Each structure stands twice: as C-alpha cells, then as structure tokens.
Coordinates of C-alpha atoms and ligand atoms in Angstrom, one line a residue:
M1 CA -153.6 25.6 112.5
D2 CA -154.3 28.9 110.9
E3 CA -155.1 29.5 107.2
E4 CA -151.6 30.8 106.4
K5 CA -150.0 27.7 108.0
R6 CA -152.4 25.4 106.1
Q7 CA -151.4 27.1 102.8
Q8 CA -147.7 26.7 103.7
F9 CA -148.2 23.1 104.6
L10 CA -149.9 22.4 101.3
E11 CA -147.1 24.0 99.3
E12 CA -144.3 22.3 101.2
Y13 CA -146.1 18.9 101.0
M14 CA -146.6 19.2 97.2
K15 CA -142.9 20.3 96.7
M16 CA -141.7 17.4 98.8
N17 CA -143.8 14.9 96.8
D18 CA -142.5 16.5 93.6
A19 CA -139.0 16.0 94.7
M20 CA -139.7 12.4 95.6
A21 CA -141.5 11.6 92.4
R22 CA -138.3 11.0 90.6
P23 CA -137.1 7.7 92.1
G24 CA -133.5 6.9 91.5
M25 CA -132.7 10.5 90.5
F26 CA -134.1 12.5 93.3
D27 CA -132.2 15.2 95.1
R28 CA -132.0 14.1 98.7
N29 CA -131.2 17.6 100.0
E30 CA -134.3 18.9 98.4
V31 CA -136.5 16.2 100.0
V32 CA -134.9 16.8 103.4
F33 CA -135.3 20.6 103.0
H34 CA -139.1 20.4 102.5
L35 CA -139.4 17.7 105.1
S36 CA -137.8 19.8 107.8
N37 CA -140.1 22.7 106.9
L38 CA -143.1 20.4 107.3
C39 CA -141.8 19.2 110.6
K40 CA -141.5 22.8 111.8
L41 CA -145.1 23.5 110.8
L42 CA -146.3 20.4 112.6
R43 CA -144.1 21.0 115.7
V44 CA -142.1 17.8 115.1
C45 CA -138.5 17.9 116.3
K46 CA -137.2 14.6 115.2
G47 CA -138.1 11.9 112.6
V48 CA -136.6 8.5 112.3
T49 CA -137.2 5.9 109.6
E50 CA -136.1 2.3 109.7
F51 CA -135.9 -0.2 106.9
Y52 CA -135.6 -4.0 107.1
I53 CA -135.5 -6.2 104.0
N54 CA -137.6 -8.9 105.8
P55 CA -139.2 -9.6 109.2
S56 CA -136.3 -11.7 110.5
M57 CA -133.9 -8.8 109.8
E58 CA -136.3 -6.7 111.8
K59 CA -136.2 -9.2 114.7
A60 CA -132.4 -9.2 114.6
G61 CA -132.4 -5.4 114.5
R62 CA -130.4 -5.5 111.3
G63 CA -131.6 -2.8 109.0
E64 CA -131.0 0.8 108.0
R65 CA -131.9 3.7 110.1
L66 CA -132.3 7.2 108.8
C67 CA -132.7 10.4 110.8
D68 CA -132.8 13.5 108.8
V69 CA -134.6 15.8 111.1
D70 CA -132.9 15.6 114.5
Y71 CA -133.1 17.1 117.9
N72 CA -130.9 16.0 120.8
G73 CA -132.9 17.4 123.7
P74 CA -135.6 15.6 125.7
C75 CA -138.5 14.5 123.5
R76 CA -141.4 12.1 123.3
I77 CA -142.9 9.9 120.6
I78 CA -146.0 11.4 119.1
H79 CA -146.6 9.2 116.1
R80 CA -145.4 5.9 114.8
I81 CA -146.3 3.8 111.8
R82 CA -145.0 0.3 110.8
I83 CA -145.7 -0.8 107.2
V84 CA -145.1 -4.2 105.7
T85 CA -144.7 -4.1 101.9
K86 CA -145.9 -6.7 99.4
S87 CA -142.4 -8.1 99.3
M88 CA -142.4 -8.4 103.1
A89 CA -139.9 -5.6 103.6
I90 CA -140.6 -3.5 106.7
V91 CA -140.5 0.3 107.1
I92 CA -141.1 2.0 110.4
G93 CA -141.4 5.7 110.9
T94 CA -141.3 7.5 114.2
L95 CA -142.0 11.2 114.9
Y96 CA -141.0 13.0 118.1
A97 CA -142.0 16.3 119.7
K98 CA -140.2 18.3 122.3
E99 CA -141.1 17.4 125.9
E100 CA -142.5 20.9 126.6
E101 CA -144.5 21.1 123.3
P102 CA -148.3 21.4 123.9
E103 CA -150.7 18.6 122.7
H104 CA -151.1 18.3 118.9
S105 CA -154.5 18.9 117.4
P106 CA -156.4 16.1 115.5
E107 CA -155.7 18.1 112.3
E108 CA -152.0 18.2 113.0
M109 CA -152.0 14.5 113.8
Y110 CA -153.8 13.8 110.5
K111 CA -151.3 15.8 108.5
M112 CA -148.4 14.2 110.4
D113 CA -149.8 10.8 109.4
L114 CA -150.0 11.9 105.8
V115 CA -146.4 13.2 105.7
L116 CA -145.0 10.1 107.4
R117 CA -146.8 7.7 105.0
S118 CA -145.5 9.6 102.0
I119 CA -142.0 9.4 103.5
L120 CA -142.3 5.7 104.3
S121 CA -143.6 4.7 100.9
F122 CA -140.7 6.7 99.4
V123 CA -138.1 5.1 101.6
S124 CA -139.4 1.6 100.9
M125 CA -139.5 2.2 97.2
N126 CA -136.0 3.5 97.2
R127 CA -134.7 0.8 99.3
L128 CA -136.4 -1.8 97.1
L129 CA -135.0 -0.2 94.1
G130 CA -131.6 -0.4 95.8
A131 CA -132.2 -4.0 96.4
I132 CA -133.2 -4.6 92.8
E133 CA -130.1 -2.7 91.7
Q134 CA -128.0 -4.8 94.0
M135 CA -129.4 -7.9 92.3
A136 CA -128.9 -6.5 88.8
F137 CA -125.4 -5.4 89.3
N138 CA -124.1 -8.0 91.7
D139 CA -124.0 -11.7 91.7
D140 CA -125.5 -14.0 94.3
T141 CA -122.4 -13.8 96.5
G142 CA -122.4 -10.0 96.5
Y143 CA -119.5 -9.4 94.1
P144 CA -120.3 -6.7 91.4
N145 CA -121.0 -8.5 88.2
I146 CA -120.2 -7.9 84.5
R147 CA -123.0 -5.3 84.2
S148 CA -121.2 -3.3 86.8
F149 CA -118.1 -3.5 84.8
T150 CA -119.8 -2.3 81.7
R151 CA -121.6 0.5 83.6
R152 CA -118.3 1.7 85.1
L153 CA -116.6 1.7 81.6
E154 CA -119.5 3.8 80.2
K155 CA -119.4 6.2 83.1
L156 CA -115.6 6.7 82.8
N157 CA -116.0 7.1 79.1
I158 CA -118.7 9.8 79.5
E159 CA -116.5 11.6 82.0
G160 CA -113.6 11.4 79.6
T161 CA -111.3 9.7 82.1
L162 CA -111.2 6.2 80.7
H163 CA -107.6 6.6 79.5
Q164 CA -106.5 7.1 83.1
F165 CA -107.3 3.4 83.7
N166 CA -106.2 -0.1 82.7
T167 CA -108.4 -3.1 82.5
A168 CA -107.7 -6.7 83.3
L169 CA -109.3 -10.1 83.0
L170 CA -107.9 -12.4 85.6
N171 CA -108.3 -16.0 86.4
L172 CA -107.3 -17.3 89.8
R173 CA -104.8 -20.0 89.3
H174 CA -105.5 -23.5 90.5
F175 CA -108.5 -22.3 92.4
S176 CA -110.3 -25.7 92.2
L177 CA -107.1 -27.1 93.8
V178 CA -107.3 -24.4 96.5
N179 CA -110.9 -25.4 97.2
E180 CA -109.8 -29.0 97.4
D181 CA -106.9 -28.2 99.7
V182 CA -108.5 -26.0 102.3
G183 CA -112.2 -26.9 101.7
R184 CA -114.9 -25.0 99.9
Q185 CA -115.8 -22.7 102.8
A186 CA -112.2 -21.6 103.4
G187 CA -111.8 -21.4 99.7
D188 CA -114.6 -18.8 99.6
I189 CA -112.7 -16.8 102.3
V190 CA -109.5 -17.1 100.4
M191 CA -111.3 -15.7 97.3
R192 CA -112.9 -12.9 99.2
N193 CA -109.7 -11.9 101.0
Y194 CA -107.7 -12.0 97.7
C195 CA -110.4 -9.8 96.1
R196 CA -110.1 -7.3 99.0
M197 CA -106.4 -7.0 98.3
I198 CA -107.2 -6.2 94.7
E199 CA -110.0 -3.8 95.6
A200 CA -107.5 -1.9 97.7
V201 CA -105.3 -1.1 94.7
V202 CA -107.8 -0.4 92.0
G203 CA -107.8 3.3 93.0
E204 CA -110.6 5.8 92.9
G205 CA -113.0 5.1 90.1
G206 CA -111.7 1.5 89.7
I207 CA -113.7 -1.6 90.3
L208 CA -113.4 -5.4 90.6
C209 CA -116.2 -7.5 89.2
R210 CA -116.8 -11.2 89.1
M211 CA -117.5 -12.7 85.7
G212 CA -118.4 -16.1 87.1
G213 CA -116.4 -18.9 88.8
D214 CA -112.8 -17.8 89.4
N215 CA -112.8 -15.2 86.6
F216 CA -112.7 -11.5 87.5
L217 CA -112.7 -8.2 85.6
A218 CA -110.9 -5.2 86.9
I219 CA -110.6 -1.5 86.1
F220 CA -107.7 0.1 87.9
R221 CA -105.9 3.4 87.8
K222 CA -102.8 3.5 85.7
E223 CA -100.6 4.7 88.5
N224 CA -101.5 1.6 90.5
T225 CA -100.4 -0.8 87.8
E226 CA -97.4 -2.1 89.7
S227 CA -99.2 -2.8 92.9
F228 CA -102.0 -4.5 91.0
L229 CA -99.6 -6.7 89.1
E230 CA -97.8 -7.6 92.3
I231 CA -101.0 -9.2 93.6
M232 CA -101.6 -11.0 90.3
R233 CA -98.1 -12.5 90.5
G234 CA -99.0 -14.1 93.8
I235 CA -99.4 -13.2 97.5
P236 CA -100.1 -15.3 100.6
I237 CA -103.7 -15.1 101.7
A238 CA -104.9 -15.9 105.2
Y239 CA -108.1 -17.9 105.5
D240 CA -108.3 -19.1 109.1
P241 CA -108.6 -16.4 111.8
N242 CA -107.6 -18.9 114.5
S243 CA -104.3 -19.8 112.9
Q244 CA -101.5 -18.2 110.9
R245 CA -102.2 -20.5 108.0
R246 CA -102.0 -18.8 104.6
I247 CA -102.1 -20.0 101.0
M248 CA -100.4 -18.5 97.9
V249 CA -102.9 -17.2 95.4
S250 CA -102.0 -15.8 92.0
A251 CA -103.9 -15.0 88.8
G252 CA -103.3 -15.5 85.1
T253 CA -104.0 -12.0 83.9
G254 CA -104.6 -10.3 80.6
V255 CA -104.1 -6.6 80.7
F256 CA -105.4 -4.0 78.3
V257 CA -103.9 -0.5 78.7
I258 CA -106.5 1.9 77.6
P259 CA -104.8 4.4 75.2
E260 CA -105.5 8.1 75.1
G261 CA -108.2 8.8 72.5
F262 CA -109.5 5.2 72.8
E263 CA -112.7 4.7 71.0
Y264 CA -115.1 3.1 73.4
V265 CA -118.2 1.7 71.6
N266 CA -119.4 -0.9 74.0
Q267 CA -118.2 -3.5 76.4
G268 CA -116.9 -5.5 73.4
S269 CA -114.3 -2.8 72.6
V270 CA -112.5 -3.9 75.8
M271 CA -113.5 -7.5 76.1
D272 CA -112.1 -8.2 72.6
K273 CA -108.7 -7.3 73.9
L274 CA -109.0 -8.8 77.3
I275 CA -110.1 -12.3 76.3
P276 CA -107.1 -13.1 74.0
A277 CA -104.6 -11.5 76.4
N278 CA -106.1 -13.6 79.3
R279 CA -106.0 -16.7 77.2
A280 CA -102.3 -16.1 76.4
A281 CA -101.6 -15.5 80.1
R282 CA -103.3 -18.8 81.1
M283 CA -101.3 -20.7 78.5
Q284 CA -97.9 -19.7 79.8
D285 CA -96.7 -22.2 82.3
K286 CA -94.4 -19.7 83.7
E287 CA -94.4 -18.0 87.0
D288 CA -95.0 -14.6 85.5
L289 CA -98.5 -15.0 84.2
I290 CA -99.3 -11.6 83.0
V291 CA -99.8 -10.7 79.3
F292 CA -100.4 -7.2 78.0
Y293 CA -102.6 -7.0 75.0
D294 CA -101.1 -6.2 71.6
E295 CA -101.7 -7.2 68.0
K296 CA -99.6 -10.4 68.4
V297 CA -101.9 -11.6 71.1
T298 CA -104.9 -11.4 68.8
K299 CA -103.0 -13.4 66.1
A300 CA -102.1 -16.0 68.7
F301 CA -105.6 -16.1 69.9
D302 CA -106.9 -16.8 66.4
K303 CA -104.4 -19.6 66.0
T304 CA -105.5 -21.0 69.3
K305 CA -109.1 -21.1 68.3
R306 CA -108.2 -22.6 64.9
I307 CA -106.2 -25.4 66.6
Q308 CA -108.9 -26.1 69.1
M309 CA -111.5 -26.4 66.3
Q310 CA -109.3 -28.6 64.1
F311 CA -108.2 -30.9 66.9
P312 CA -111.2 -33.3 67.3
I313 CA -111.4 -33.7 63.5
A314 CA -107.6 -34.3 63.3
L315 CA -107.8 -36.9 66.0
E316 CA -110.6 -38.7 64.2
K317 CA -108.7 -38.6 60.9
N318 CA -105.6 -40.1 62.6
E319 CA -103.5 -37.1 61.8
F320 CA -101.5 -37.5 65.0
H321 CA -98.5 -39.8 64.7
V322 CA -96.0 -41.3 67.1
F323 CA -92.4 -40.5 66.5
Y324 CA -89.8 -42.4 68.5
Q325 CA -86.6 -40.9 69.7
P326 CA -84.0 -43.5 70.8
K327 CA -82.4 -43.5 74.3
V328 CA -78.9 -44.8 74.1
N329 CA -76.4 -46.4 76.5
V330 CA -73.5 -44.0 76.6
Y331 CA -70.8 -46.7 76.8
T332 CA -72.1 -49.3 74.3
G333 CA -74.2 -47.1 71.9
K334 CA -77.0 -49.6 72.2
I335 CA -80.6 -48.5 72.0
V336 CA -82.0 -49.1 75.4
G337 CA -85.3 -47.3 75.2
A338 CA -87.2 -44.6 73.4
E339 CA -89.5 -41.7 74.0
A340 CA -92.7 -41.4 72.1
L341 CA -93.2 -37.9 70.8
C342 CA -96.3 -36.6 69.0
R343 CA -96.3 -35.2 65.5
W344 CA -99.3 -33.7 63.7
I345 CA -99.1 -34.4 60.0
K346 CA -101.5 -32.2 58.2
D347 CA -101.4 -31.9 54.4
D348 CA -97.9 -33.3 54.3
R349 CA -96.7 -30.7 56.8
I350 CA -95.3 -31.9 60.1
I351 CA -96.5 -29.7 62.9
P352 CA -94.2 -29.8 65.9
P353 CA -95.7 -30.3 69.4
V354 CA -94.8 -26.8 70.6
E355 CA -97.3 -25.4 68.2
F356 CA -100.3 -27.4 69.5
I357 CA -99.5 -29.1 72.9
P358 CA -99.5 -25.9 75.0
I359 CA -102.9 -24.9 73.4
L360 CA -104.4 -28.3 74.1
E361 CA -103.1 -28.1 77.6
T362 CA -105.3 -25.1 78.3
T363 CA -108.2 -27.4 78.3
T364 CA -108.5 -31.1 79.0
E365 CA -108.3 -31.9 75.3
I366 CA -104.6 -32.8 75.9
C367 CA -105.8 -35.9 77.8
L368 CA -107.5 -37.2 74.7
L369 CA -104.3 -36.8 72.8
D370 CA -102.1 -38.4 75.4
F371 CA -104.3 -41.4 75.8
Y372 CA -104.4 -41.7 72.0
M373 CA -100.6 -41.7 72.0
L374 CA -100.4 -44.2 74.8
D375 CA -102.8 -46.5 72.9
K376 CA -100.8 -46.3 69.7
V377 CA -97.5 -47.0 71.6
C378 CA -99.1 -50.0 73.3
K379 CA -100.2 -51.3 69.9
D380 CA -96.8 -50.8 68.4
I381 CA -95.0 -52.6 71.3
K382 CA -97.5 -55.5 71.1
R383 CA -96.9 -55.8 67.3
W384 CA -93.1 -55.6 67.7
L385 CA -93.2 -58.4 70.3
D386 CA -95.4 -60.5 68.0
E387 CA -93.0 -59.9 65.2
G388 CA -90.2 -61.1 67.4
R389 CA -88.3 -57.8 67.5
E390 CA -86.0 -56.8 70.3
V391 CA -88.3 -54.5 72.1
V392 CA -87.2 -51.6 74.4
K393 CA -89.1 -49.7 77.0
V394 CA -91.0 -46.7 75.6
S395 CA -91.8 -43.6 77.6
V396 CA -95.0 -41.7 76.9
N397 CA -95.6 -38.1 77.9
L398 CA -98.6 -37.2 80.1
S399 CA -99.5 -33.6 80.6
R400 CA -100.0 -32.3 84.1
K401 CA -103.6 -31.6 83.2
H402 CA -104.2 -35.3 83.8
L403 CA -103.8 -34.8 87.5
L404 CA -107.3 -33.3 87.6
D405 CA -108.6 -36.7 86.5
V406 CA -109.2 -38.7 89.7
D407 CA -109.3 -41.9 87.8
L408 CA -106.0 -41.2 85.9
F409 CA -104.3 -44.3 87.2
E410 CA -107.2 -46.6 86.2
H411 CA -107.3 -45.0 82.8
I412 CA -103.6 -45.6 82.1
L413 CA -103.8 -49.1 83.3
S414 CA -106.9 -50.0 81.3
I415 CA -105.3 -48.7 78.0
I416 CA -102.2 -50.8 78.6
N417 CA -104.1 -53.9 79.7
Q418 CA -106.7 -53.7 76.9
N419 CA -103.8 -53.9 74.4
G420 CA -102.2 -56.8 76.3
T421 CA -98.9 -54.8 76.6
P422 CA -96.5 -56.2 79.2
H423 CA -96.1 -53.5 81.8
E424 CA -92.3 -53.5 81.8
Y425 CA -92.3 -51.9 78.3
I426 CA -94.1 -48.8 79.3
E427 CA -92.8 -45.7 81.2
I428 CA -94.9 -42.7 82.0
E429 CA -93.2 -39.3 81.8
L430 CA -94.6 -36.5 84.0
T431 CA -93.2 -33.1 84.6
E432 CA -92.4 -31.7 88.0
T433 CA -95.0 -30.0 90.0
T434 CA -95.1 -26.9 92.1
T435 CA -98.2 -26.9 94.2
D436 CA -98.8 -29.2 97.1
V437 CA -102.1 -30.5 95.9
E438 CA -100.8 -31.6 92.6
F439 CA -97.9 -33.1 94.5
R440 CA -100.3 -35.2 96.5
D441 CA -102.1 -36.5 93.4
L442 CA -98.8 -37.1 91.7
K443 CA -97.6 -39.2 94.6
R444 CA -100.8 -41.4 94.5
V445 CA -100.6 -41.9 90.7
V446 CA -96.8 -42.7 90.7
A447 CA -97.1 -45.1 93.6
G448 CA -100.0 -46.9 91.9
L449 CA -98.1 -47.3 88.6
Q450 CA -95.1 -48.5 90.5
H451 CA -97.2 -51.1 92.2
E452 CA -98.2 -52.3 88.7
G453 CA -94.7 -52.5 87.5
I454 CA -95.0 -49.5 85.2
S455 CA -92.1 -47.1 85.6
T456 CA -92.4 -43.4 85.9
S457 CA -90.0 -40.6 85.1
V458 CA -89.7 -36.9 86.0
D459 CA -89.5 -35.1 82.7
D460 CA -87.5 -31.9 82.2
F461 CA -85.9 -31.9 85.6
G462 CA -84.3 -28.5 86.1
M463 CA -86.7 -26.5 84.0
G464 CA -89.2 -25.8 86.8
Y465 CA -88.9 -25.2 90.5
S466 CA -87.6 -28.6 91.2
S467 CA -85.9 -29.8 94.2
L468 CA -84.5 -33.1 94.8
N469 CA -86.2 -33.1 98.1
L470 CA -89.5 -32.9 96.4
I471 CA -88.5 -35.8 94.2
R472 CA -87.4 -37.9 97.1
E473 CA -91.0 -37.9 98.3
I474 CA -92.3 -39.6 95.2
P475 CA -91.2 -43.1 94.2
W476 CA -90.0 -42.2 90.7
N477 CA -87.8 -44.6 88.7
V478 CA -86.1 -42.2 86.3
L479 CA -84.9 -38.6 86.4
K480 CA -84.8 -37.0 83.0
I481 CA -82.3 -34.2 83.2
D482 CA -83.2 -31.3 81.0
K483 CA -80.8 -30.1 78.4
C484 CA -80.6 -26.8 80.2
F485 CA -78.3 -28.5 82.7
L486 CA -76.0 -29.6 80.0
P487 CA -73.3 -27.0 79.5
V488 CA -72.8 -25.9 75.9
D489 CA -69.2 -25.2 76.7
V490 CA -68.3 -28.5 78.2
K491 CA -64.6 -27.6 78.6
N492 CA -65.4 -25.1 81.2
T493 CA -65.7 -27.5 84.1
E494 CA -65.8 -24.7 86.6
S495 CA -69.1 -23.2 85.2
V496 CA -72.1 -23.2 87.5
T497 CA -74.1 -25.4 85.1
S498 CA -71.3 -28.0 85.1
M499 CA -71.2 -28.0 88.9
M500 CA -74.9 -28.3 89.2
Y501 CA -75.1 -31.1 86.7
K502 CA -72.5 -33.0 88.7
H503 CA -74.4 -32.5 91.9
V504 CA -77.8 -33.4 90.5
L505 CA -76.4 -36.6 89.2
S506 CA -74.7 -37.6 92.3
M507 CA -77.6 -36.7 94.5
A508 CA -80.1 -38.6 92.2
K509 CA -77.8 -41.6 92.5
D510 CA -78.0 -41.3 96.3
I511 CA -81.7 -41.4 96.2
G512 CA -81.5 -44.5 93.9
L513 CA -82.8 -42.9 90.7
E514 CA -81.8 -43.9 87.3
C515 CA -80.7 -40.9 85.2
I516 CA -81.0 -39.9 81.6
T517 CA -79.8 -36.7 80.1
E518 CA -81.9 -35.2 77.3
G519 CA -80.7 -33.0 74.4
V520 CA -77.2 -34.5 73.9
E521 CA -76.0 -33.0 70.7
T522 CA -72.2 -33.3 70.7
R523 CA -69.5 -35.9 71.4
E524 CA -68.1 -33.6 74.1
Q525 CA -71.4 -33.6 75.9
L526 CA -71.6 -37.4 75.6
E527 CA -68.1 -37.5 77.2
L528 CA -69.4 -35.4 80.1
L529 CA -72.2 -37.9 80.7
R530 CA -69.7 -40.7 80.9
E531 CA -67.5 -38.7 83.3
N532 CA -70.4 -38.1 85.6
E533 CA -71.6 -41.7 85.2
C534 CA -74.9 -40.9 83.6
N535 CA -75.6 -44.1 81.7
T536 CA -78.2 -43.1 79.3
A537 CA -78.5 -40.3 76.7
Q538 CA -81.2 -39.0 74.4
G539 CA -80.5 -36.4 71.7
F540 CA -79.8 -35.4 68.2
L541 CA -76.3 -36.8 68.4
F542 CA -77.9 -40.2 67.9
D543 CA -81.2 -39.5 66.2
K544 CA -84.1 -37.0 66.1
P545 CA -87.5 -38.4 66.8
L546 CA -88.1 -40.9 64.0
P547 CA -91.3 -42.1 62.2
T548 CA -92.4 -45.6 63.5
A549 CA -91.2 -47.5 60.4
E550 CA -87.8 -46.0 60.6
F551 CA -87.4 -46.5 64.3
E552 CA -88.5 -50.1 64.4
K553 CA -85.7 -50.9 61.9
K554 CA -83.2 -49.7 64.5
L555 CA -84.6 -51.9 67.3
G556 CA -81.8 -54.2 68.5
T557 CA -79.0 -52.1 66.9
S558 CA -76.3 -49.9 68.3
Y559 CA -74.8 -46.5 67.4
V560 CA -71.1 -46.4 66.7
I561 CA -69.8 -44.0 69.3
D562 CA -66.0 -44.4 69.4
Ligands
C2E601 P1 -90.0 -33.5 76.1 O1 -90.9 -34.5 76.6 O2 -88.9 -33.0 77.0 O3 -89.3 -34.1 74.8 C1 -88.0 -33.9 74.4 C2 -87.9 -32.8 73.4 O4 -86.6 -32.5 73.1 C3 -88.5 -33.3 72.0 O5 -89.1 -32.1 71.4 C4 -87.2 -33.7 71.3 O6 -87.4 -33.6 69.9 C5 -86.3 -32.6 71.8 N1 -84.9 -33.1 71.6 C6 -84.4 -34.3 71.7 N2 -83.1 -34.3 71.5 C7 -82.7 -33.1 71.3 C8 -81.4 -32.4 71.1 O7 -80.4 -33.0 71.1 N3 -81.4 -31.1 71.1 C9 -82.6 -30.3 71.1 N4 -82.5 -29.0 71.0 N5 -83.8 -30.9 71.3 C10 -83.9 -32.2 71.4 P2 -90.5 -32.2 70.7 O8 -90.7 -33.5 70.1 O9 -90.6 -31.0 69.9 O10 -91.4 -32.1 71.9 C11 -91.5 -31.0 72.7 C12 -92.3 -31.2 73.9 O11 -93.7 -31.4 73.6 C13 -91.9 -32.5 74.7 O12 -90.8 -32.2 75.5 C14 -93.1 -32.7 75.5 O13 -93.2 -31.9 76.6 C15 -94.2 -32.3 74.6 N6 -94.8 -33.4 73.9 C16 -94.4 -34.1 72.8 N7 -95.3 -35.1 72.5 C17 -96.2 -35.1 73.5 C18 -97.3 -36.0 73.9 O14 -97.7 -36.9 73.2 N8 -98.0 -35.6 75.0 C19 -97.7 -34.6 75.8 N9 -98.4 -34.3 76.8 N10 -96.6 -33.8 75.5 C20 -95.9 -34.1 74.4
MG602 MG1 -90.8 -36.1 77.6
MG603 MG1 -88.0 -33.5 78.4

C-alpha cells in the first residue's frame, strides 16, 4: 500500500466511524458509501454480515443477512470473523476478493480486520438496539404496545397529519368465551387473524396496538372508517388451516374522530375520549357496538363511575328493595304469580333499574345484586308461608353475566336452601342468548334447576335474536313474551306483529311451554291474550311493580276484569 492510499484509507475509515457513531440516527447510505470506498482500497469485492439473536437461531440459520458491497462474479473468501456478544447474540462478517485478485499483503489483511470489526460491532449494536426497541414498543406476543400508540400519535401530530386519522379503543367481544370454545391456542390464532384484518384497513400511517388482554388501540385513516367499522361489527375468522371452521369475532368499539385543529398535548388528550366511548360501547347489549365520542358520552361515563362507586355502599345500607309486579290469570283475574323487580331507593328517590342495571352488568357487580334480590325474595316467601298467606310463585331476574360463574347453579340453590324456601315458589328469569358458548352454559344451568324443581323462564322473548328452535333445545318452563310482540293497535289483526304473536304462542304451546305476556296495558290487549289462549298476563293494566307491603296485601285476591 502506498502512502497516498494509506492516507485515503485513514480518511475513509474515520468518516465511516463518524457516520456510525450516531446509533439509531445514522445515515445508512453514508456508512455504505465509505465502506465501499474502503473495500475498493483493500481490493475487497463483496462483504456479508449475518446477525443471529442467539446461538440456536444461528444453528437454525434464522437470522438477518446484509450485503451492501456486492459482486456477482467468481470470488473467494479472504477474511471471516465470528463474534459472540455479551448477550449471546452472534455476528459474522465475511469478506470476498475476486478470483483473479493477487494475494493480500499483511498490512491489507490487518486493515481489513479493523474495518470488519468496526462494522460488526456497529451491526451488533444496532441489532441489539432494535431488539431493545422491539421490547419497549411491543408486548411479549409481538403486538405493538401502548407506547407505540403514543409514539405514533406524537409523530402524526408533529407532521401535522393527525386530523387525517380517527382513533379507536376496542375490546374483543366474548373473547374469554372464544378461548373456552376453540381452546387457548386456537384463540390466539383467532386474535392474530382478526388483528391482521384490522391492520389491513388502518391505512398508511395507521397502527393497531395491544393495550393488554383483549383490548386494542387503533389509529386509522379517516377514509377507511367504513371498512374499519365493518370489522368491528363482526366478521368470521378462520382459525384452523385444516378445516373450514370459522368463528364470528366482533369488538365493542369507542371511536374518537380527531377534528381539524385538535390540540394534542399528550396521550391523555386522546385516551380521555376513547375510554368513555369504549365503555359506552361495551354497555350496549345491541348488535351495533360502536360508540362515537361526544360530550354526552363523558357525562354518561361520569354517571357510570358514580354508580359503580356508590353501589357497594348502597348494597350494605340496604338501599335496594324488592318490588313485586303481579302476574294475573286472564280469565279469572286471580294473582297467580309475581316478578321481583329491583328498585334503588336513595334519599327518598326511587331509581328505576334502567339507570343502574346496565351499568352493573358491565362488571360482575350485577351478580351481587341479583343474589341479594334472590335472598330477599326467599325470605319474603318464607315469611308469607309462616304467616299463613296464600303464596304464589315469584320470579327473580338473573343477568346473563352470571353465566360466567361456573358455580351459578350451586349458588342459586344454596341461597334458596339456606332460607328454607320450598323450590316450587321460585322461578328464575334469564334472557335469551346469542352465542353458542353461553347457550351451552345456559342449558346446563336450566337443566340443573329443573332437576331441583325450580322453574325457569326465558325473559323478553322477541327482543333479541331468539328463535323457537333455540328455545326448544333448553328445558325452559315458561316463555315470557316481550311487550314488543303485543300490537298497540289490537284491532288490526292483519298486522305483522299480530301474526307473529299468534304464531309464537301456538308454537310455544307445541313445545309445551307455558306462556306469559308482559306489558299488558289495555283491555283490548287482554282480550287478544284470551283470543290466543295465553293464560297469564303481567302489566300496568293490573298493577305496576308494588312495594312488598302493598303486594303482600294483595296475595290471594283477584282483579275485577269483566
Ligand atoms: P323485565 O325483567 O323484562 O321486567 C319487566 C319490565 O317491564 C319492568 O320494568 C316492569 O316495570 C315493566 N312493565 C311491566 N308492565 C308494564 C307495562 O304494562 N307497560 C310497560 N311499558 N312496562 C311494563 P323495570 O322494573 O323498570 O325493569 C326493567 C328491567 O330491568 C327488567 O326487565 C329487568 O331486565 C331489569 N331488572 C329489574 N330488576 C332486576 C334485578 O333484580 N336483576 C336483574 N338482573 N335485572 C333486573
Ligand atoms: Mg324479567
Ligand atoms: Mg321482561
């Protein structure tokens, strides 16, 4: 090597080291530029680096391979280094010279070694930084995490493009049930495949991040909103490559539309909107489970939090009361049963269940309330029997949330038995179910109760996605037909509601189910029940839900109906 080349080498080498001295922010082209100049000086025609995160990956040949200086013609290996880092990562560098190139001098070999070591330490540091970044911005399963979400928001905000996006907080619906149904491993595949569908519609600059469990955060382009929401509403997801089996997955989703001129301060600016909107979406028991953030959502969220905080204290202070609404024989007017309905009496104000039950149903708090109600009803029945009253069967509502409780049946039974209440006086009302898993649990619970002589009813039949076929599969005793089946205009016997009401009643009778119609408000409606041979009615025509003391006075009496 002559003096001029030595000088050149030194300059290039320093420049390359300079360029590499800024880990994370280096300019790759700059490094490669100096490296190829060095290679020319050292008569190297090709350089390859390999990186393996650990020895077993090296063994399996699963790593990264970089080749920035390349030559396709015949060449031979002239130098090779393998380095194992402290963290057991492995970097290998190989340099090649053209076949016809004369032997390299010891000085050239020494310099080559120097360059290669610099490159390898640079590669290993960068790769390790990458691995650290991977850990910092991704969770254990490889999904980008909430830090990635924040980083992306900040980036878009700096770029001034944030308003081109919407954000969403989504919670996969019934995912614990999906896991139970298809197994944990297949459940993971379902989640991954569902996420892939979402990732495909977030658009350029968008991202999907996992918050933990089955909660995800998304940033997606405004023009993709419809496709995004379609996936939220539910799509079939394949999980078994060997079969065509698919499972429906949907997500309760709160969406925040980022307005133009939105003032982004920190992650909180967006999360403050997403959390209440998501909460509202999860509370709705409807098929469409998407809620867009607005002021109302925040107010509702505040109310939710207030109720959740007050609930345990209210329960302890016995602020919840049982009101009884009579069930009446449509021919004789006699009280043949009652439904226990919950009322929260707070500072002399009666709070109706619609204001707190849906909120309690978002967690398992509702179970505490339902068992409390069941206990009170059992005690009342026991007392009425002891007082020699003419007692009727009382139905108690149980939220669907209970189906998550594997010991539900034993719980119900122990409350009834502890109070010494004869089983024939208790009926359990459950609403219909839409997913197969709940269906299976429902069947087990209903059959168990039936075996114990405790009757069960399907509440609000007609409100959900009920089918009589579904109902045939479970040994219910009573079908409670929702008021939505009851035509307001009874005279119009040709109306669709009238026809459906007739059919439901006759089919229920075929299956051997007892029927009761809820929400009977007028004499005409009562007449319709009689015409269709529905023997029992519940509704304001007779009485609203009554306080215990008022109801017990009516036990054994009849309403005048003609
Ligand atoms: P539900 O079980 O279907 O109860 C019947 C509802 O219809 C009651 O509303 C009752 O007051 C109302 N109703 C009765 N007759 C008429 C009528 O002629 N016209 C009209 N428009 N409405 C009538 P309430 O008491 O406000 O309860 C609403 C819902 O809250 C209940 O619907 C039930 O799903 C839930 N709920 C009430 N108490 C409990 C409870 O202790 N546990 C659970 N899990 N849910 C409860
Ligand atoms: Mg009910
Ligand atoms: Mg009902």
